[in-house]
Short mmCIF file of C-alpha atoms in Angstrom, two decimals:
data_model
loop_
_atom_site.label_atom_id
_atom_site.label_comp_id
_atom_site.label_asym_id
_atom_site.label_seq_id
_atom_site.Cartn_x
_atom_site.Cartn_y
_atom_site.Cartn_z
CA MET A 1135 94.86 113.75 96.04
CA THR A 1136 91.14 113.71 96.61
CA TRP A 1137 88.54 113.09 93.91
CA HIS A 1138 87.46 116.72 94.36
CA GLU A 1139 90.98 117.99 93.66
CA ILE A 1140 91.30 115.80 90.57
CA LYS A 1141 87.96 116.93 89.16
CA LEU A 1142 88.81 120.56 89.83
CA ALA A 1143 92.19 120.23 88.10
CA ALA A 1144 90.51 118.67 85.06
CA LEU A 1145 87.96 121.49 84.86
CA GLN A 1146 90.75 124.05 85.15
CA LYS A 1147 92.45 122.50 82.14
CA MET A 1148 89.18 122.81 80.25
CA PHE A 1149 88.80 126.44 81.33
CA SER A 1150 85.62 125.60 83.25
CA ALA A 1151 86.59 126.23 86.88
CA ASP A 1152 86.03 129.37 88.90
CA GLY A 1153 89.24 129.55 90.90
CA SER A 1154 89.27 126.80 93.52
CA THR A 1155 85.51 126.23 93.39
CA LEU A 1156 84.06 123.15 91.75
CA VAL A 1157 81.14 124.55 89.78
CA ASN A 1158 78.27 122.27 88.79
CA ASP A 1159 76.08 124.05 86.24
CA GLU A 1160 75.08 123.78 82.61
CA THR A 1161 78.63 124.56 81.45
CA THR A 1162 80.28 121.81 83.50
CA ARG A 1163 77.57 119.19 83.98
CA ASP A 1164 78.53 117.08 80.96
CA TYR A 1165 82.21 117.25 81.88
CA LEU A 1166 81.51 116.11 85.44
CA ALA A 1167 79.29 113.27 84.23
CA GLY A 1168 82.07 111.96 82.00
CA MET A 1169 84.85 112.22 84.57
CA PRO A 1170 84.40 108.84 86.32
CA GLN A 1171 84.79 106.89 83.08
CA ALA A 1172 87.75 109.01 81.96
CA ALA A 1173 89.42 108.56 85.36
CA ASN A 1174 88.90 104.79 85.26
CA GLU A 1175 90.43 104.62 81.79
CA ALA A 1176 93.48 106.51 83.03
CA LEU A 1177 93.79 104.25 86.07
CA GLN A 1178 93.61 101.15 83.89
CA LEU A 1179 96.46 102.43 81.74
CA LEU A 1180 98.56 103.44 84.72
CA VAL A 1181 98.07 100.39 86.91
CA SER A 1182 98.32 97.77 84.17
CA GLN A 1183 101.32 99.26 82.34
CA ASN A 1184 103.30 101.63 84.55
CA ILE A 1185 102.83 101.22 88.26
CA TYR A 1186 101.46 98.72 90.67
CA MET A 1187 99.94 99.12 94.08
CA ARG A 1188 101.31 96.61 96.58
CA LYS A 1189 99.15 95.39 99.44
CA SER A 1190 99.22 92.40 101.73
CA THR A 1191 96.81 90.04 103.42
CA LEU A 1192 97.17 87.48 106.19
CA ILE A 1193 96.35 83.82 105.59
CA SER A 1194 95.98 81.34 108.44
CA VAL A 1195 97.31 77.90 107.57
CA GLU A 1196 96.35 74.83 109.58
CA PRO A 1197 98.92 71.98 109.76
CA VAL A 1198 98.26 68.79 107.79
CA ASP A 1199 99.72 65.42 108.80
CA GLN A 1200 101.02 64.41 105.37
CA THR A 1201 103.61 65.48 102.84
CA GLY A 1202 103.23 67.20 99.51
CA TYR A 1203 101.38 70.23 98.18
CA ASN A 1204 97.70 69.58 98.76
CA ARG A 1205 96.53 73.04 99.77
CA ARG A 1206 95.90 76.09 97.71
CA TYR A 1207 94.40 79.48 98.50
CA ASP A 1208 92.57 81.67 96.01
CA MET A 1209 94.04 85.14 96.52
CA ARG A 1210 90.91 86.69 95.07
CA GLU A 1211 89.05 85.55 98.19
CA TYR A 1212 91.54 87.31 100.47
CA GLY A 1213 91.62 90.67 98.73
CA GLU A 1214 88.62 92.20 96.96
CA ASP A 1215 91.03 94.55 95.19
CA PHE A 1216 93.32 91.69 94.05
CA TYR A 1217 94.73 92.35 90.57
CA ARG A 1218 97.66 89.94 90.22
CA VAL A 1219 100.39 88.30 92.26
CA GLY A 1220 103.15 90.41 90.75
CA LYS A 1221 106.52 89.60 92.29
CA PRO A 1222 105.87 86.64 94.63
CA GLU A 1223 106.30 87.56 98.29
CA VAL A 1224 105.21 85.42 101.22
CA TYR A 1225 106.37 85.85 104.82
CA LYS A 1226 105.94 83.75 107.96
CA VAL A 1227 104.51 85.87 110.76
CA ASP A 1228 105.28 84.89 114.34
CA GLY A 1229 104.21 87.61 116.73
CA GLU A 1230 106.40 90.63 115.96
CA SER A 1231 108.80 88.50 113.89
CA VAL A 1232 108.50 88.31 110.10
CA SER A 1233 110.71 86.12 107.91
CA PRO A 1234 110.65 85.05 104.22
CA ALA A 1235 108.76 81.81 103.65
CA SER A 1236 110.05 79.03 101.40
CA GLY A 1237 108.52 76.22 99.39
CA PHE A 1238 105.44 78.03 98.08
CA GLY A 1239 104.26 78.46 94.52
CA PHE A 1240 101.54 80.19 92.50
CA ILE A 1241 99.20 78.67 89.93
CA ALA A 1242 97.35 80.66 87.24
CA GLY A 1243 98.52 83.90 88.82
CA CYS A 1244 96.05 83.78 91.69
CA TYR A 1245 96.29 80.45 93.58
CA LEU A 1246 98.86 80.21 96.36
CA VAL A 1247 100.04 76.62 96.79
CA VAL A 1248 101.75 75.72 100.08
CA PRO A 1249 103.48 72.64 101.51
CA ASN A 1250 101.56 70.61 104.05
CA ASP A 1251 104.16 71.27 106.74
CA TRP A 1252 103.21 74.96 106.81
CA SER A 1253 101.21 76.19 109.78
CA GLY A 1254 100.43 79.53 111.37
CA GLU A 1255 100.05 83.03 109.95
CA TYR A 1256 101.50 84.04 106.58
CA GLU A 1257 101.58 87.49 105.01
CA VAL A 1258 101.05 87.38 101.25
CA TRP A 1259 101.71 90.44 99.08
CA TYR A 1260 99.94 91.19 95.81
CA ASP A 1261 99.32 93.93 93.26
CA SER A 1262 95.99 95.59 93.98
CA TRP A 1263 93.48 97.36 91.75
CA PRO A 1264 92.18 100.82 92.71
CA GLU A 1265 88.55 101.25 93.69
CA ARG A 1266 86.41 102.05 90.66
CA ILE A 1267 85.36 105.68 90.40
CA THR A 1268 81.63 106.24 89.92
CA ILE A 1269 79.28 109.20 89.73
CA ASP A 1270 78.59 108.59 93.45
CA THR A 1271 82.24 108.65 94.54
CA ASP A 1272 82.59 111.08 97.43
CA ASP A 1273 84.56 114.26 96.79
CA ASP A 1274 86.64 113.56 99.90
CA TYR A 1275 87.72 110.14 98.62
CA GLU A 1276 91.52 109.99 98.66
CA LEU A 1277 92.81 108.05 95.68
CA PRO A 1278 95.35 105.42 96.83
CA LEU A 1279 98.03 106.77 94.50
CA GLU A 1280 101.28 108.61 94.96
CA ASP A 1281 101.02 112.30 94.03
CA CYS A 1282 103.23 111.83 90.98
CA VAL A 1283 100.57 109.44 89.62
CA ALA A 1284 97.42 111.21 90.79
CA THR A 1285 98.49 114.57 89.38
CA ILE A 1286 98.51 113.31 85.80
CA LEU A 1287 94.96 111.90 85.91
CA PRO A 1288 93.44 115.32 85.06
CA LEU A 1289 95.59 115.44 81.91
CA TYR A 1290 94.03 112.24 80.58
CA MET A 1291 90.54 113.20 81.72
CA ALA A 1292 90.74 116.59 80.00
CA SER A 1293 92.17 115.00 76.85
CA GLN A 1294 89.08 112.79 76.54
CA LEU A 1295 86.41 115.27 77.62
CA TYR A 1296 87.66 118.28 75.67
CA LYS A 1297 87.89 116.66 72.23
CA ASP A 1298 84.65 118.13 70.92
CA ASP A 1299 85.53 121.61 72.20
CA ASP A 1300 89.12 121.89 71.02
CA ASN A 1301 90.76 118.76 69.67
CA SER A 1302 94.18 120.38 69.38
CA ILE A 1303 94.26 121.24 73.10
CA ALA A 1304 92.89 117.80 73.96
CA THR A 1305 95.67 116.20 71.90
CA THR A 1306 98.26 118.31 73.71
CA TYR A 1307 96.95 117.10 77.05
CA ARG A 1308 97.05 113.47 75.90
CA ASN A 1309 100.63 113.88 74.73
CA GLU A 1310 101.59 115.43 78.07
CA PHE A 1311 99.91 112.54 79.86
CA GLU A 1312 101.80 109.95 77.81
CA VAL A 1313 105.14 111.66 78.39
CA ALA A 1314 104.50 111.80 82.13
CA ARG A 1315 103.27 108.20 82.15
CA GLU A 1316 106.43 106.95 80.46
CA GLY A 1317 108.49 108.49 83.25
CA LEU A 1318 106.68 106.62 86.02
CA ARG A 1319 108.34 103.70 87.76
CA SER A 1320 106.71 100.96 89.76
CA MET A 1321 106.97 100.95 93.53
CA ALA A 1322 109.61 98.64 94.97
CA ALA A 1323 108.69 95.02 95.56
CA GLY A 1324 110.57 91.87 96.39
CA VAL A 1325 112.82 90.64 99.16
CA SER A 1326 116.18 92.20 99.96
CA TYR A 1327 118.45 90.59 102.58
CA ASP A 1328 122.18 90.82 103.20
CA THR A 1329 122.57 87.06 102.78
CA TRP A 1330 121.38 84.85 99.93
CA GLN A 1331 118.14 82.98 100.53
CA SER A 1332 116.00 80.74 98.37
CA LEU A 1333 112.46 82.05 98.60
CA ASP A 1334 110.72 79.31 96.62
CA GLY A 1335 112.59 76.37 98.08
CA TRP A 1336 113.56 75.03 94.67
CA ALA A 1337 116.90 76.74 94.03
#
């Protein structure tokens, strides 16, 4: 869903939309001004407690002529939207071939530690954080969320923005949001192969 569609849906729930047109006048201006903060609050609840958004980045590793674990990579430097490691996943990339890597570890939830015999390209997966919504966010901006997640954002936004107008309706929207949020499940992550493999090299 686009930011325009989400704002329009929120206004419709607050009885302030004229059909499919996003009206910006004295009756909606305060609602529209408060929408970015309300949307960010909803995203924080959803991403930190219900779902996660998996992304990957490539890290080039140069060989080192010694043994041990002397190299670490700060994942925050490889992904501006880095949130947390989540379920550890690292793959060796060799042209079109991709295979699970072994022997790696993570420190403090953000530092990838690799053996010195690693070399080449490695694909590292992580949980990402959505781009922060601001008053300047373009209406055409497509939120990087599945529809089942994006469609409940207007419920939370309306529940926060409509409190002063009708608290009972706002409470109903918040309850509907929480019920829908409880039913969400995180996207799949992890490695699945038809034969057993040790992914960390320690088991």
